[in-house]
PDB file of C-alpha atoms in Angstrom:
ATOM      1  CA  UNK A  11     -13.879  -5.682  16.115  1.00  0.00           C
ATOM      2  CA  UNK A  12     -14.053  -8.893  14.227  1.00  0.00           C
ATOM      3  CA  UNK A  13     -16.863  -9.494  11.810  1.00  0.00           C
ATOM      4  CA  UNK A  14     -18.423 -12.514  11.740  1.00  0.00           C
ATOM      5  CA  UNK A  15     -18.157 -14.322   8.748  1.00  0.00           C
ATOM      6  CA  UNK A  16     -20.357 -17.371   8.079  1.00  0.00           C
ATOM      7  CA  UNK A  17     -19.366 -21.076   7.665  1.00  0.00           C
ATOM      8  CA  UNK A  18     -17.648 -21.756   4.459  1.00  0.00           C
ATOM      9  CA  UNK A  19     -17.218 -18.498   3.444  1.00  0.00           C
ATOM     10  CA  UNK A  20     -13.988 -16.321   2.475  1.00  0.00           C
ATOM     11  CA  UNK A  21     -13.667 -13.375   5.057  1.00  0.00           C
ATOM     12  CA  UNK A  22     -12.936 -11.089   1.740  1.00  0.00           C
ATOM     13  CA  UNK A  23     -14.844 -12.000  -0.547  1.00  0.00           C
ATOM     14  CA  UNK A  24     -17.919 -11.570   1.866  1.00  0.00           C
ATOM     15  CA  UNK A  25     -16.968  -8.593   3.427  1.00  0.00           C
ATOM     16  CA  UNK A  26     -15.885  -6.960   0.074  1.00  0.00           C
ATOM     17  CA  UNK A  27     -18.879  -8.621  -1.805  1.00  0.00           C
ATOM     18  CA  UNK A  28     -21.640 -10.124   0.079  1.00  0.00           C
ATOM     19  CA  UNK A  29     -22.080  -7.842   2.965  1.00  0.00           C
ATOM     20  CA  UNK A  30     -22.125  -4.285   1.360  1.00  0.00           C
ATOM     21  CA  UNK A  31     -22.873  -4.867  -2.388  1.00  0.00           C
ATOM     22  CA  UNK A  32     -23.624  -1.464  -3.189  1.00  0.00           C
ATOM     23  CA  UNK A  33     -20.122  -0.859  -1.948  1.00  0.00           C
ATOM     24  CA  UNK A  34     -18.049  -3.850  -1.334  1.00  0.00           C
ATOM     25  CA  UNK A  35     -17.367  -4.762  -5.041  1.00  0.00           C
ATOM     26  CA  UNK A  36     -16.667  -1.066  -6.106  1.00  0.00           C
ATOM     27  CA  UNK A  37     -14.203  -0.889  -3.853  1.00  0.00           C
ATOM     28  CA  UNK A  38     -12.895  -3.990  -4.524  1.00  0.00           C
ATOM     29  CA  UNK A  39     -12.474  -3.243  -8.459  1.00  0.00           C
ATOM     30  CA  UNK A  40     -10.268   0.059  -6.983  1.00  0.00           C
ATOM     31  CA  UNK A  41      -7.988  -2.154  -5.320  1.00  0.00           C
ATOM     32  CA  UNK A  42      -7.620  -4.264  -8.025  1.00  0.00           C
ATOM     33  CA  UNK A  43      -6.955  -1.422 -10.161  1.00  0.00           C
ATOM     34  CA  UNK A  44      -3.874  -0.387  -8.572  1.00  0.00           C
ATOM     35  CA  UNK A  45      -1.931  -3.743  -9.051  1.00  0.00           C
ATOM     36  CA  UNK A  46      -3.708  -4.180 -12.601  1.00  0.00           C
ATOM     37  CA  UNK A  47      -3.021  -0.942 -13.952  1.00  0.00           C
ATOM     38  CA  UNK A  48      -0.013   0.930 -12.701  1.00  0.00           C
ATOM     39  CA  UNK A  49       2.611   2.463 -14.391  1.00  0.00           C
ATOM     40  CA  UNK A  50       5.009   2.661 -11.637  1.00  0.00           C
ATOM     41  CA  UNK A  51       8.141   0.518 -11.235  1.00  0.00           C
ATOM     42  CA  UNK A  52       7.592  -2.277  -8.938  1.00  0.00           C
ATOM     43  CA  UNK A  53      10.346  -0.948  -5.774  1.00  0.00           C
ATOM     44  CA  UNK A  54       8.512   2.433  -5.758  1.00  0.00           C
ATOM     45  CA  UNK A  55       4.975   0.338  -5.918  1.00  0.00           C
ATOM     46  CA  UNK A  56       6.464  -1.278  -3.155  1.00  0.00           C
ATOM     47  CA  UNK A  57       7.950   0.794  -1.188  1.00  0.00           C
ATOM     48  CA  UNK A  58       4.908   3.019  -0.644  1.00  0.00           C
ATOM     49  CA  UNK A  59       2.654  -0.204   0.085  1.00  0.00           C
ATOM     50  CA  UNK A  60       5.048  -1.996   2.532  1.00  0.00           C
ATOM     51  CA  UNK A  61       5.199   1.884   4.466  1.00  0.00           C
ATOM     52  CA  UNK A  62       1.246   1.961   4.286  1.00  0.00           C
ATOM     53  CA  UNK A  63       0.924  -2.256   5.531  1.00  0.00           C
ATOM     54  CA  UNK A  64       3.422  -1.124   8.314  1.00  0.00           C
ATOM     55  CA  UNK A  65       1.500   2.057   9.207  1.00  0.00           C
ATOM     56  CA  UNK A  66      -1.838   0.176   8.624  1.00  0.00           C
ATOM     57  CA  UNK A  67      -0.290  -2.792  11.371  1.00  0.00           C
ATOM     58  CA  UNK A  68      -2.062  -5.072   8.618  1.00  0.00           C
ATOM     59  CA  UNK A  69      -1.182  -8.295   8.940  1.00  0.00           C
ATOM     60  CA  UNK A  70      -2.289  -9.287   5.657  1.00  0.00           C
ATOM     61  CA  UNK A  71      -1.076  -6.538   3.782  1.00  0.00           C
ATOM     62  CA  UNK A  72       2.453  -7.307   5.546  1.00  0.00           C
ATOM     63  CA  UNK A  73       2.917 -10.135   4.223  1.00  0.00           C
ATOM     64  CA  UNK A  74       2.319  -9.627   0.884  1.00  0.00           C
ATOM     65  CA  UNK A  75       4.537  -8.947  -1.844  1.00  0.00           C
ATOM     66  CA  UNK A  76       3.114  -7.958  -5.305  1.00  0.00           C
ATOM     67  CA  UNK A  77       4.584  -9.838  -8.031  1.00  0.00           C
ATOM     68  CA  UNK A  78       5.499  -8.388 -11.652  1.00  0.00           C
ATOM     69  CA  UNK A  79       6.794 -10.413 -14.507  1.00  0.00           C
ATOM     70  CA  UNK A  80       7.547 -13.386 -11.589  1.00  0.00           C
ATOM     71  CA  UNK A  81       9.732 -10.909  -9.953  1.00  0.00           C
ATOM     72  CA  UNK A  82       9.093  -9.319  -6.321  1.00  0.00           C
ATOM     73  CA  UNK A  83      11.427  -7.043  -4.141  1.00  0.00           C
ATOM     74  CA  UNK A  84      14.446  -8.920  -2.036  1.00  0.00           C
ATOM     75  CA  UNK A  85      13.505 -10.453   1.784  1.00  0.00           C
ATOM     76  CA  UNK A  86      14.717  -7.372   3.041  1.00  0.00           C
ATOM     77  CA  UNK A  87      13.436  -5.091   1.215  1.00  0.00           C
ATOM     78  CA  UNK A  88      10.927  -4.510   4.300  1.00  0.00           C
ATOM     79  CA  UNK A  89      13.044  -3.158   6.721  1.00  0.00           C
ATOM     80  CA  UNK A  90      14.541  -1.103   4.162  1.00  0.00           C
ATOM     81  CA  UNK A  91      11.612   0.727   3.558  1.00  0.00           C
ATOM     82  CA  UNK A  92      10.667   1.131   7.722  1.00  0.00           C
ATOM     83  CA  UNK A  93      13.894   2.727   7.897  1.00  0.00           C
ATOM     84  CA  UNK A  94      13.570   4.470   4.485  1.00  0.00           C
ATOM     85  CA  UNK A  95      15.971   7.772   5.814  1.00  0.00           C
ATOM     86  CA  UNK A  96      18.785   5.583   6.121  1.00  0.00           C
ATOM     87  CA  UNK A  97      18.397   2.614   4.611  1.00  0.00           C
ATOM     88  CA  UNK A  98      21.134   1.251   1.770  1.00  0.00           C
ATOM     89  CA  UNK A  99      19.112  -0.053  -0.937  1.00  0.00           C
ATOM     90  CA  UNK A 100      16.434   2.246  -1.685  1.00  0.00           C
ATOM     91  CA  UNK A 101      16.840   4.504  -5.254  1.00  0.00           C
ATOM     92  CA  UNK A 102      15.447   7.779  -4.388  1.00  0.00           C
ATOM     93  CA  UNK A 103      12.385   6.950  -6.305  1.00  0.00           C
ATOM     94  CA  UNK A 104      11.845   4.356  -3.627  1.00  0.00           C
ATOM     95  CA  UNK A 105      12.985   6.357  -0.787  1.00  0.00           C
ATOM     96  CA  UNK A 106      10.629   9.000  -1.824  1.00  0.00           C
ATOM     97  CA  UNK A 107       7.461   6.523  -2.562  1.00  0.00           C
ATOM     98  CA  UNK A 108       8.214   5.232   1.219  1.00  0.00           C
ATOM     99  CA  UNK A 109       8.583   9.156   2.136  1.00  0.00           C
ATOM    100  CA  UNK A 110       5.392  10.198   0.756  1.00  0.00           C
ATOM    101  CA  UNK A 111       3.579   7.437   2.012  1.00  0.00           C
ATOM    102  CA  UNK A 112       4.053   7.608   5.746  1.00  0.00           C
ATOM    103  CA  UNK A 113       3.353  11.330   5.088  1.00  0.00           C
ATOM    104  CA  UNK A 114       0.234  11.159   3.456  1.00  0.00           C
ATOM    105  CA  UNK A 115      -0.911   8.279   5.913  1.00  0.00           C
ATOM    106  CA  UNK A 116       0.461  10.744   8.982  1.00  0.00           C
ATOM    107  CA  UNK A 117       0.726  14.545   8.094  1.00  0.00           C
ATOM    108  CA  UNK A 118      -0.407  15.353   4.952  1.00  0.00           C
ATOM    109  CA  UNK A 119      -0.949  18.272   5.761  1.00  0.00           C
ATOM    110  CA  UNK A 120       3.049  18.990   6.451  1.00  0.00           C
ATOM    111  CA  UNK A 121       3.453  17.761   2.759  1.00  0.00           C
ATOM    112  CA  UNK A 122       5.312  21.364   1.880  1.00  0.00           C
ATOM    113  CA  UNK A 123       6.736  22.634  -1.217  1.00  0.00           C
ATOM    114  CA  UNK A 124      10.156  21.599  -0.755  1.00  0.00           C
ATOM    115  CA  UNK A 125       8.629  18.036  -0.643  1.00  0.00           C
ATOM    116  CA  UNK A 126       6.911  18.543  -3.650  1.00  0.00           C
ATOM    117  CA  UNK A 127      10.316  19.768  -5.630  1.00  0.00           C
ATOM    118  CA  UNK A 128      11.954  17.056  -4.417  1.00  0.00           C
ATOM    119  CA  UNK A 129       8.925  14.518  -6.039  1.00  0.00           C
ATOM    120  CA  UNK A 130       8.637  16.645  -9.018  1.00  0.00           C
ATOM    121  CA  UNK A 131      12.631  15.912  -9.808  1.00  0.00           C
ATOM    122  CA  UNK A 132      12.170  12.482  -9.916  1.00  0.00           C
ATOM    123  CA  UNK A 133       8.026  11.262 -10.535  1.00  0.00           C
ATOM    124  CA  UNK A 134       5.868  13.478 -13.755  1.00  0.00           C
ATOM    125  CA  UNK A 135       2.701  14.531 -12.376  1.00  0.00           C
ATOM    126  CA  UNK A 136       0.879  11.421 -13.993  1.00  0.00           C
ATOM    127  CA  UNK A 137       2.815   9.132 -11.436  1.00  0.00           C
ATOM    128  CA  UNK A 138       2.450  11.508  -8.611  1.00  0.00           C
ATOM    129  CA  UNK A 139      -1.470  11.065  -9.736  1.00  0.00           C
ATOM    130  CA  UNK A 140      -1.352   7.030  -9.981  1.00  0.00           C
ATOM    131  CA  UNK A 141       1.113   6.779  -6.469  1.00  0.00           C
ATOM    132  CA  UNK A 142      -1.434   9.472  -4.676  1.00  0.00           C
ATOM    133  CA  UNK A 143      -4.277   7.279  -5.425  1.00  0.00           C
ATOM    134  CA  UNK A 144      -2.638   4.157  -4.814  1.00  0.00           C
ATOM    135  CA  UNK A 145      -1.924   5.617  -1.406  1.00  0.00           C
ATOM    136  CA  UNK A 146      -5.328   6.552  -0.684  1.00  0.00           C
ATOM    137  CA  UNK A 147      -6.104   2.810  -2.187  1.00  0.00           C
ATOM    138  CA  UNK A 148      -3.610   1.038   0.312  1.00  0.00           C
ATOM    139  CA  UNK A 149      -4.526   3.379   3.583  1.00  0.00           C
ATOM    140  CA  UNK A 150      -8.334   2.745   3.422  1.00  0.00           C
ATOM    141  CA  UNK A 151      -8.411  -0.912   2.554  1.00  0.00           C
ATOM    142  CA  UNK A 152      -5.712  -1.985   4.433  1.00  0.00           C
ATOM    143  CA  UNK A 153      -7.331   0.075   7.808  1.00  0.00           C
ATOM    144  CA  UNK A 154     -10.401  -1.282   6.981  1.00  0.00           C
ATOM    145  CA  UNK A 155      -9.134  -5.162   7.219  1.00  0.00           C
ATOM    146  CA  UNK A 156      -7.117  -4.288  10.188  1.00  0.00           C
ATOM    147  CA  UNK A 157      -9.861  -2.712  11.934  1.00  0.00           C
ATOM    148  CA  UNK A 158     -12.195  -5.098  11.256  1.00  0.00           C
ATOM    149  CA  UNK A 159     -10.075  -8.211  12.069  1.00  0.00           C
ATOM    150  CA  UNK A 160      -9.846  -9.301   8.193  1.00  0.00           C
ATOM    151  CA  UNK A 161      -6.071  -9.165   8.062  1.00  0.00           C
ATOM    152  CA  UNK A 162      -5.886 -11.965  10.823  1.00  0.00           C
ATOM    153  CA  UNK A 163      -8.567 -13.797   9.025  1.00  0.00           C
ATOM    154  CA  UNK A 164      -7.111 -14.440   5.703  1.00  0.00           C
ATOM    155  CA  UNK A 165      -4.022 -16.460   4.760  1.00  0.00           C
ATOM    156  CA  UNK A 166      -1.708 -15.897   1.594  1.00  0.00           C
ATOM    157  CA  UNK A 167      -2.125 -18.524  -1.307  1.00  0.00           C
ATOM    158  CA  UNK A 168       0.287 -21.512  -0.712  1.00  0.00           C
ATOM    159  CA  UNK A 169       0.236 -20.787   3.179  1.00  0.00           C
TER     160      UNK A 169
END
């Protein structure tokens, strides 16, 4: 389904703000949140965003690459993280972010205790917490522009 957006206006910005205002901007300020505010390391931030964007199909979201200090991840850093059991390149923090993410977006409910030791060694609860909600941040908006044809609509700055 595609939305229809009216002349002259940003496909985002009036989805997100116009359209649903009760809504829209909340959820907007969430997402915002997660870049603003996190604590994580930017590969494990990654990691578990590029998994969700490839999960999601979000063109958008793809495409993107969150940038911290004027650094972002390598060109490859992608395909490292879609083949996150076997990729070179990936610290087990990032292996695990990319782990947990196409988990949570696919079978949470296999998420098992072993998983959780394994997370435990290397993330305090806290980031567990901040990456868990980040997750839920990522799956939700990124589904929601994908479903509703937003990702195809928008272009990155400088594109």
């Amino acid at each position: 389904m595609n939305i229809d957006i009216p002349d002259g206006k940003n496909p985002i910005e009036y989805v997100w703000g116009e359209l649903v205002p009760g809504i829209g901007p909340a959820a907007a300020d969430f997402s915002l949140a997660v870049y603003a505010h996190t604590t994580l390391g930017l590969r494990e931030f990654e990691a578990a965003r590029l998994r969700i964007a490839q999960i999601n199909g979000c063109l958008f979201c793809l495409d993107w690459r969150t940038e911290r200090d004027g650094l972002k991840v390598e060109e490859d850093f992608a395909d490292a993280v879609a083949k996150w059991r076997t990729a070179d390149g990936l610290d087990e923090r990032a292996r695990l972010a990319a782990e947990y993410a196409e988990r949570y977006a696919l079978d949470h409910h296999g998420l098992d205790e072993e998983f959780w030791d394994r997370m435990a060694a290397h993330y305090s609860q806290a980031e567990i917490v901040e990456l868990t909600m980040s997750l839920g941040s990522w799956l939700a908006f990124g589904r929601l522009n994908r479903v509703l044809g937003l990702d195809a609509m928008c272009v990155l700055p400088g594109h």
